Amino acid sequence: MQIKEAKYETTAVKPEQYPKRYLPEVAWVGRSNVGKSSIINALLYRKSLARASATPGKTREINFYLVNEALYFVDLPGYGYARVSQAAKEAWGRMIETYLQTREQLQLIVMLVDIRHAPSNEDQVMYAWLAAQERPSLVVATKLDKIPRGQIPIRLRTIREVLGMAAEAPVIPFSAVTGQGRDEIWRQIEGVIGL
Ligand SMILES: Nc1nc2c(ncn2[C@@H]2O[C@H](COP(=O)(O)OP(=O)(O)O)[C@@H](O)[C@H]2O)c(=O)[nH]1
Ligand SMILES: [Mg+2]
């Protein structure tokens, strides 16, 4: 995919604020700090289009990025941030759920997990939901550059096992630092959206 144009479009906390244009959307989900903003920037060859931050839980809204006037990347608020109230957690959960369950033009959900760690309970819940619904989804294991090469197969196997993934479901290792995995993720996106 050649990126001719990528721009931030809008921020939403409720459906009335989603973009009005009917374009295919790719949603990015995962724990806070897993690398959502970083992967969006890396796939769009931008340094800081999506705000990447070392402070977990900073992004509490849904951000829409318009790519080549052809599709939207949708950065969903991260889950699993411990230092917030239960009420705030529930509000985030509802925001994510409302978007994922009602957005008609949502075509692909990409779930990110950190390749260094076994997926959390929340990751398991998220993946079980993804696997049970109709839309295509994809798992990406981020921060690939942070583990020795020899550990990659065992880490990927752990992720598969803990999430209970089917043999044919893909897990793509990715690094926002080296760009490794970027082309494969784009191939998957293009395959689903038919670009
Ligand atoms: N080494 C390394 N660091 C990463 C990678 N992806 C994200 N990070 C770092 O992890 C932190 C959280 O990333 P961010 O994209 O803001 O996560 P988000 O909360 O899911 O949007 C930041 O300090 C990033 O620089 C990666 O692939 N490799
Ligand atoms: Mg972010």
Short mmCIF file of C-alpha atoms in Angstrom, two decimals, residues 26-29 39 43 107-113 127 130 133 135-141 163 165 168-172 181 184-190 192:
data_model
loop_
_atom_site.label_atom_id
_atom_site.label_comp_id
_atom_site.label_asym_id
_atom_site.label_seq_id
_atom_site.Cartn_x
_atom_site.Cartn_y
_atom_site.Cartn_z
CA VAL A 26 -9.86 -0.93 10.37
CA ALA A 27 -10.03 -0.83 14.18
CA TRP A 28 -7.03 -1.26 16.48
CA VAL A 29 -7.64 -2.72 19.94
CA ILE A 39 1.65 0.73 14.87
CA LEU A 43 1.84 1.64 8.94
CA GLN A 107 -14.31 -4.46 8.19
CA LEU A 108 -11.29 -5.60 10.17
CA ILE A 109 -10.40 -5.60 13.85
CA VAL A 110 -6.71 -5.84 14.67
CA MET A 111 -5.95 -6.92 18.21
CA LEU A 112 -2.49 -6.14 19.56
CA VAL A 113 -0.67 -8.09 22.25
CA TYR A 127 -10.16 -12.33 21.82
CA LEU A 130 -13.55 -11.30 18.47
CA GLN A 133 -18.31 -12.47 16.08
CA ARG A 135 -16.09 -9.79 11.23
CA PRO A 136 -12.53 -10.66 10.22
CA SER A 137 -9.91 -10.10 12.88
CA LEU A 138 -6.17 -10.35 13.13
CA VAL A 139 -3.75 -10.67 16.04
CA VAL A 140 -0.49 -8.72 15.95
CA ALA A 141 2.31 -9.35 18.48
CA LEU A 163 -5.88 -16.80 23.59
CA MET A 165 -6.60 -19.37 18.78
CA GLU A 168 -5.50 -21.11 10.84
CA ALA A 169 -5.87 -17.76 12.64
CA PRO A 170 -2.82 -15.59 11.98
CA VAL A 171 -0.53 -13.93 14.53
CA ILE A 172 1.83 -11.45 12.91
CA GLY A 181 5.82 -7.11 9.93
CA GLU A 184 2.42 -8.47 6.00
CA ILE A 185 -0.09 -6.45 8.03
CA TRP A 186 -0.83 -4.27 5.02
CA ARG A 187 -1.32 -7.40 2.89
CA GLN A 188 -3.87 -8.66 5.39
CA ILE A 189 -5.68 -5.31 5.47
CA GLU A 190 -5.73 -5.10 1.68
CA VAL A 192 -9.92 -7.99 3.73
#
